Every structure is written in structure tokens, then in C-alpha cells.
mmCIF file of C-alpha atoms in Angstrom:
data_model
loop_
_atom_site.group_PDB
_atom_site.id
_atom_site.type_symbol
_atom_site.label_atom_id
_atom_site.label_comp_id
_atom_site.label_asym_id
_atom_site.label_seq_id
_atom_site.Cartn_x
_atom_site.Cartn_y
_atom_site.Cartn_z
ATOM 1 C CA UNK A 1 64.689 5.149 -45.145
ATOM 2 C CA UNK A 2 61.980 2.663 -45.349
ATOM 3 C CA UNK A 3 59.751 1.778 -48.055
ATOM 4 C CA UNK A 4 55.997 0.650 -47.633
ATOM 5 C CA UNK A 5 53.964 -1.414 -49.867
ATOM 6 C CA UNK A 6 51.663 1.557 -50.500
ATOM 7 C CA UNK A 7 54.303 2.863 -52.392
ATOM 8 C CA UNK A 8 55.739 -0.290 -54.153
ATOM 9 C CA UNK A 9 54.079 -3.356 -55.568
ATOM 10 C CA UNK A 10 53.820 -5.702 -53.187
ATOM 11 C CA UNK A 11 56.331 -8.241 -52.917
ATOM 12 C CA UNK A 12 54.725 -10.177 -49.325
ATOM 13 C CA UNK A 13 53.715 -13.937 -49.691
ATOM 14 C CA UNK A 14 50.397 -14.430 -49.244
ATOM 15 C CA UNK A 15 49.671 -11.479 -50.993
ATOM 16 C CA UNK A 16 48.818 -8.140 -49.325
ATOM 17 C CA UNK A 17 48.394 -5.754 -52.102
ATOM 18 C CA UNK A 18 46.504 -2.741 -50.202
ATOM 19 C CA UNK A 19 47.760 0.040 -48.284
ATOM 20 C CA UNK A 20 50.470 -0.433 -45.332
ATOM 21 C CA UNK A 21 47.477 0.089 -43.119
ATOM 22 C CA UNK A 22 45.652 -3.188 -43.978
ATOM 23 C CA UNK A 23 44.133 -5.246 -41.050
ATOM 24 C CA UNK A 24 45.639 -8.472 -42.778
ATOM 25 C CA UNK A 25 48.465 -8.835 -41.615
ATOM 26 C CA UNK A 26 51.420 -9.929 -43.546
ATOM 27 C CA UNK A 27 52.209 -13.984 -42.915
ATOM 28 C CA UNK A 28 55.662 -13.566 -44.890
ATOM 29 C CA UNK A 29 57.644 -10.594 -45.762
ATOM 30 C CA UNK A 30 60.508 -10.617 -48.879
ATOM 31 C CA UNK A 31 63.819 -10.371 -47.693
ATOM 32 C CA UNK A 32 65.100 -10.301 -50.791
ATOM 33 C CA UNK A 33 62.861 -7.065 -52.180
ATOM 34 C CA UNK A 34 62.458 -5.192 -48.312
ATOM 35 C CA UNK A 35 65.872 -6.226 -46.676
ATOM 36 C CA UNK A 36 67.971 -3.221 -47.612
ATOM 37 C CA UNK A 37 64.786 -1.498 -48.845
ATOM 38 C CA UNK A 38 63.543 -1.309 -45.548
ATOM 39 C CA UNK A 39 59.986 -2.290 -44.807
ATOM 40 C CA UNK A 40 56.949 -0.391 -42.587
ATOM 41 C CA UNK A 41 53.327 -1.942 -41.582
ATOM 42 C CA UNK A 42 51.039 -0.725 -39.693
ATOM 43 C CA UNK A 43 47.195 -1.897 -38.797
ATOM 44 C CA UNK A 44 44.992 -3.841 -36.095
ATOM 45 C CA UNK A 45 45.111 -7.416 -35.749
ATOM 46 C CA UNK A 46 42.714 -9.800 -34.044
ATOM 47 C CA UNK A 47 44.343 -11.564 -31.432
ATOM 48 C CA UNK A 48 41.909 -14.552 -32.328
ATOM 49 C CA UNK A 49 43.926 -14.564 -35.802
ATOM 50 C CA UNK A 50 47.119 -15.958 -34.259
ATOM 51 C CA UNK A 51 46.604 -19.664 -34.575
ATOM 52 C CA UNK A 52 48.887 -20.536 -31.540
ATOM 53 C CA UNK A 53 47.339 -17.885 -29.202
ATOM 54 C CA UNK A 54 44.139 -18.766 -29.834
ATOM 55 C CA UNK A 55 44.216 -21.719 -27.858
ATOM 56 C CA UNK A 56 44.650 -19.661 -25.078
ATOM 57 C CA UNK A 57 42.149 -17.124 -25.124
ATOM 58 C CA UNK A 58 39.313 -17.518 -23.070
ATOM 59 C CA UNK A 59 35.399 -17.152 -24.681
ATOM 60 C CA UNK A 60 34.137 -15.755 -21.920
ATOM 61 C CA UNK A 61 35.553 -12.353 -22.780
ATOM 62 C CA UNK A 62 35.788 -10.142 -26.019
ATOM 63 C CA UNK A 63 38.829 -9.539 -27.894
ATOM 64 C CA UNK A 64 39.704 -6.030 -28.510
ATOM 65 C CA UNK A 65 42.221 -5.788 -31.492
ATOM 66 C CA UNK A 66 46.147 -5.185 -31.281
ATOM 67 C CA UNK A 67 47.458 -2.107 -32.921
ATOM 68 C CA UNK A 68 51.104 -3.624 -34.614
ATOM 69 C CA UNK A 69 53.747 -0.765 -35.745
ATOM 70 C CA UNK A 70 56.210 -2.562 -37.602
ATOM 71 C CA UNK A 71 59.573 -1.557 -39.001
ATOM 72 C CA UNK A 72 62.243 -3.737 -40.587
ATOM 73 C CA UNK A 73 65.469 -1.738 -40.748
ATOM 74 C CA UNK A 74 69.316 -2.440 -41.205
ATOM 75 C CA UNK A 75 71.501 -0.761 -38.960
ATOM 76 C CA UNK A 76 75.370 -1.564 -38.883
ATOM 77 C CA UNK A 77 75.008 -3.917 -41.233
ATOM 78 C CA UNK A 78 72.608 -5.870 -38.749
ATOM 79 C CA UNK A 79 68.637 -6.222 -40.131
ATOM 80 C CA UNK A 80 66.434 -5.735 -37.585
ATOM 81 C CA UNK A 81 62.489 -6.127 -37.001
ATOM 82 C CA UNK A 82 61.276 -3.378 -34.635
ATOM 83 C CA UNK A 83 57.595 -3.656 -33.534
ATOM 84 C CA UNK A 84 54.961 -1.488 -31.209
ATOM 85 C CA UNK A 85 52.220 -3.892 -29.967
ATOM 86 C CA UNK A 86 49.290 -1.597 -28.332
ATOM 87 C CA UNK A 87 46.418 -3.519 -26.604
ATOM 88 C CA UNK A 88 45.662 -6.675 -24.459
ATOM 89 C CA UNK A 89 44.696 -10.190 -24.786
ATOM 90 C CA UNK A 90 41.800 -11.380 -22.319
ATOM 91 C CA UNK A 91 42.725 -15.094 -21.084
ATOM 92 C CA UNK A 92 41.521 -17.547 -18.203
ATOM 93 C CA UNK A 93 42.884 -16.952 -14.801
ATOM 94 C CA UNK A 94 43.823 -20.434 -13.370
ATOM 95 C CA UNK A 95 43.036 -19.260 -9.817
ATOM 96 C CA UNK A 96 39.429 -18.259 -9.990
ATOM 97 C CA UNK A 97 38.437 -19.431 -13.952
ATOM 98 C CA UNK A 98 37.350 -15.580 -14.533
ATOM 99 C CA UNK A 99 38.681 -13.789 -17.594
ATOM 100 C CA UNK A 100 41.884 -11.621 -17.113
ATOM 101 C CA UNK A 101 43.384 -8.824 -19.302
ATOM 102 C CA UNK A 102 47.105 -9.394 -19.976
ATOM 103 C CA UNK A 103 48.280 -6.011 -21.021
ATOM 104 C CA UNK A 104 50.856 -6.562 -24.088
ATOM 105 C CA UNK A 105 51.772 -2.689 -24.239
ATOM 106 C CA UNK A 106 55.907 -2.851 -25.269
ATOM 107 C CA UNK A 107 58.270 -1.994 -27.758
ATOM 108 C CA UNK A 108 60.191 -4.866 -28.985
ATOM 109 C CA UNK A 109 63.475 -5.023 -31.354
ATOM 110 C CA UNK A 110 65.212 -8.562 -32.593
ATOM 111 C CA UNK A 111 68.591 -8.472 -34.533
ATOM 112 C CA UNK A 112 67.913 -10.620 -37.389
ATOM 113 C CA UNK A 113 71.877 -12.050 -37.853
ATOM 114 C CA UNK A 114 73.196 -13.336 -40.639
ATOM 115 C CA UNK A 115 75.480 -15.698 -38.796
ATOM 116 C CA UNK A 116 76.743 -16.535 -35.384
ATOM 117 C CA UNK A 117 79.753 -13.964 -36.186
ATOM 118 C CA UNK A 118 76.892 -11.026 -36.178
ATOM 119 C CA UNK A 119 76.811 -11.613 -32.599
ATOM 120 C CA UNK A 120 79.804 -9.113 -31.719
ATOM 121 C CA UNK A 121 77.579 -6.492 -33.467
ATOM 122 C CA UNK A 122 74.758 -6.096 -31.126
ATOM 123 C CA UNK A 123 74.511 -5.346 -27.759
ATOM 124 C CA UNK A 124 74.699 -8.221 -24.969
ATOM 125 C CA UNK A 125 70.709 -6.997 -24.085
ATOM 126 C CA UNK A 126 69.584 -7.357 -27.608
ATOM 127 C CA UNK A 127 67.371 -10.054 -28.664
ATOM 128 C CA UNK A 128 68.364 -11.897 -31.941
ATOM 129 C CA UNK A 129 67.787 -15.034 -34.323
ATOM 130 C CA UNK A 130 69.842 -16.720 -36.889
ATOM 131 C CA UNK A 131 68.250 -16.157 -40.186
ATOM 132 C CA UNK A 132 69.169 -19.401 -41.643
ATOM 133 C CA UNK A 133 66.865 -20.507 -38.398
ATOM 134 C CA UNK A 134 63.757 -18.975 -39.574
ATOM 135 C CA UNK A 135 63.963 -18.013 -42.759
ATOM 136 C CA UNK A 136 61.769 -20.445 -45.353
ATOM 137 C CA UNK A 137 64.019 -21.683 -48.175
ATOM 138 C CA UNK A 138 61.005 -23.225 -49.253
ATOM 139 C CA UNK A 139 60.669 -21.228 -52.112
ATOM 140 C CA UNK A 140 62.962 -19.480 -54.546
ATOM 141 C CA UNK A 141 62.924 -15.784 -52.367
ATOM 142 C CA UNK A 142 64.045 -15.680 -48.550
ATOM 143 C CA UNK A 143 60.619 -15.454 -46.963
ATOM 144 C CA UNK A 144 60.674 -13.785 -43.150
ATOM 145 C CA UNK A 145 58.314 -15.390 -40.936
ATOM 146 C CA UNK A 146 56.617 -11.942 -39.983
ATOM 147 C CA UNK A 147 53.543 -12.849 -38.048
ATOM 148 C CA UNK A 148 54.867 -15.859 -36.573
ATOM 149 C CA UNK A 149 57.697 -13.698 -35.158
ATOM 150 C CA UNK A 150 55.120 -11.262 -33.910
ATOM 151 C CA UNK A 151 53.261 -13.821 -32.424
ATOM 152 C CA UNK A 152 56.310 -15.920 -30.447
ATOM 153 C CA UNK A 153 57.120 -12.355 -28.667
ATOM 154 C CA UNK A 154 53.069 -12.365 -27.669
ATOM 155 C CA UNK A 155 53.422 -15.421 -26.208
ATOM 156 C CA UNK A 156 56.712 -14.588 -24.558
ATOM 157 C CA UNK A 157 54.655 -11.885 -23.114
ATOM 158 C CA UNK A 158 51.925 -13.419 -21.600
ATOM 159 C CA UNK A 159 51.992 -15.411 -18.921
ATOM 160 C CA UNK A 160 51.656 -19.246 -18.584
ATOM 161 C CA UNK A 161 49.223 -19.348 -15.854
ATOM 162 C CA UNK A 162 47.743 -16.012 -15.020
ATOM 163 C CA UNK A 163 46.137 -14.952 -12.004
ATOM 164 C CA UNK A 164 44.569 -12.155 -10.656
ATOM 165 C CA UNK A 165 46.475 -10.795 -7.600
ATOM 166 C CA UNK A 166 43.315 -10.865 -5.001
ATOM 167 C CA UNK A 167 40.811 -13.566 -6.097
ATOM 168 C CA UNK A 168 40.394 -17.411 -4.658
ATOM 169 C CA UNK A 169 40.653 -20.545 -6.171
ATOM 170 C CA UNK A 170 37.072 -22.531 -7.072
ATOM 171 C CA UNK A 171 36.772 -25.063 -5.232
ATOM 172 C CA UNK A 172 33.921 -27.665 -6.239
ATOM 173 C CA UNK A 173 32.143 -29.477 -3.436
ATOM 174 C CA UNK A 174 30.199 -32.404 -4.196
ATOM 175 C CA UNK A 175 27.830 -33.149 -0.381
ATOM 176 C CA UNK A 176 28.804 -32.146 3.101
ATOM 177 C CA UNK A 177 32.035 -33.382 3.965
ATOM 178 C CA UNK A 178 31.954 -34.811 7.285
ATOM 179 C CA UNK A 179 33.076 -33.653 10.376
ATOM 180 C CA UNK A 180 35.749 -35.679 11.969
ATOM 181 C CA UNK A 181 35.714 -35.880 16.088
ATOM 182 C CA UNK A 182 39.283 -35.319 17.463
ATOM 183 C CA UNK A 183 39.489 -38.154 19.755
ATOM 184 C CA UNK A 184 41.720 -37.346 22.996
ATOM 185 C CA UNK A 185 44.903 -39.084 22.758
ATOM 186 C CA UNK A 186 44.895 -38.940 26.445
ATOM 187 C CA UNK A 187 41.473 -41.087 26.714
ATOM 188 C CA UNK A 188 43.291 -44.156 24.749
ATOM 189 C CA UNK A 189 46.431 -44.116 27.436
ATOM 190 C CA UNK A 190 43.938 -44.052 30.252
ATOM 191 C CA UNK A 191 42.186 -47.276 29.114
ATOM 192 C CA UNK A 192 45.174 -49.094 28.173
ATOM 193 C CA UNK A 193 46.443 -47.666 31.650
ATOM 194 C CA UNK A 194 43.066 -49.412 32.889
ATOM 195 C CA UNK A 195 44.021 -52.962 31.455
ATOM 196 C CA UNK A 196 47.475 -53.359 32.524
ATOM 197 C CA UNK A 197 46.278 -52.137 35.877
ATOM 198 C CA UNK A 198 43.813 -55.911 36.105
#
């Protein structure tokens, strides 16, 4: 059903002219050559190679790679991009400031529609975009933003502030902080009892 790039001359902006297996991923893929073609890519990607997700990747902590199984199929007349992400990103918990592994680990599907009329075609659960909302008309062929997509499910994924479920919040403490005495509120009343008693 699907054709790779191994097999066919390579028709991905950008250019990625080796084997479906690469490690560079694909920035762009042809919808005009792989849309009823079908398209298939797998390889590992640095998580540090997503320029949006970066920024939110601690340094304290080494970044495995993702494993990315890719298919872009049409079914019903509806194109879809299918992907397996395998792996996890390491980022900062806001709690205690310590790395934390967010486990990415899902299957993911998005209906890539036409037009709003496509809608009636896919289930009420599925996740789709409007093509004419992401598609580059930049150029003369219909470029798919592939890794961006991949990406804006990753950072669907992850969380905005993660935490670890049993660790406690840094606290800096510049000096002692000083001890307040808890005056009596009954010794106050007794001297102003003392005054209107003269």
C-alpha cells in the first residue's frame, strides 16, 4: 500500500535521499508525489533536534533518542498521518528543579481533511487539521509540514509544568528568619483594663 523513499527517488523537501531508516528526519513531505502513493519513515530522532522542544529540555540530563514509525495513508478518501513515538524526553520539574522523564510512549493518528465537509468522514474521537491550514503553498508542490506535526503532538504530550509526584519545592533561604513572640492578646486588655480603672 505504501511506498518508501528507499524504493522511489526522493521527492521530500529538504532533501532526504537515503534509506526510509535515516536519522534525519524529513522537515517536509510531497503531497503531491506520496498522497495517494502512500508514504512510510522510520528512524531515531534527537529530541534536542526539535527547535520548539528544545527550549524545554533540561541540561542537567541526557537525551536518549525517539524511535518515530510513520505512515501517511488514505483511507475513505480521508489522508491520514499515523505515527509510533517510542522513548522519553527528560525536562525540569518545577517543584524540586531535578530532571524528570516524561514518557512519550503512544500511537497517534490525525485526519488530514481536505475541507471542513471531510468532517462527517471521521469519527467524533479523531484528531484532524485542515490542509489548506498547514500545508505550505510556498512553493509550486503541496509541502506537509511532517516534523513540525510530529513535534506539536510532543508538545501536546508533555506537560506544561511537570512534577514529580513525591518531591518538595526548593526553597532558598537567605539568614535566619526571625522568630516572632506571640504576644497574649489577653495581656493588652488587662493594661488597658488597668488605665480606665485610675
Amino acid at each position: 500500500m505504501s511506498s518508501t523513499p528507499a524504493s522511489q527517488p526522493s521527492a521530500i523537501h529538504d532533501d532526504v535521499t537515503q534509506a526510509s531508516n535515516s536519522v534525519i528526519m524529513p522537515e517536509h513531505i510531497s503531497l503531491d508525489k506520496w498522497a495517494d502513493s502512500g508514504f512510510e519513515w522510520t528512524g531515531e530522532v534527537a529530541p534536542t533536534s526539535f527547535e520548539r522542544l528544545v527550549t524545554q529540555l533540561t541540561t542537567e540530563h541526557e537525551q536518549p533518542n525517539l524511535q518515530v514509525e510513520t505512515d501517511l495513508y488514505r483511507r475513505n478518501n480521508v489522508l491520514h498521518l499515523a505515527f509510533k513515538l517510542t522513548g522519553e524526553v527528560w525536562l525540569t520539574c518545577q517543584r524540586c528543579l531535578q530532571p524528570i522523564a516524561i514518557d512519550l510512549t503512544d500511537d497517534y493518528d490525525i485526519a488530514l481533511l481536505d475541507n471542513d465537509s471531510q468532517v462527517r468522514l471521521v469519527n467524533e474521537e479523531q484528531d484532524y487539521l485542515l490542509l489548506d491550514e498547514i500545508v505550505s503553498d510556498q512553493t509550486p508542490e503541496r509541502l506537509l509540514p511532517f516534523k513540525n506535526l510530529i513535534e506539536d503532538e510532543i508538545l501536546l504530550k508533555a506537560p506544561m509544568a511537570p512534577k514529580h509526584d513525591d518531591c518538595e519545592m526548593v526553597v532558598d533561604q537567605v539568614g535566619e528568619i526571625p522568630e516572632e513572640e506571640n504576644e497574649n492578646p489577653f495581656a493588652a486588655l488587662a493594661s488597658l483594663k488597668g488605665k480606665l480603672s485610675k
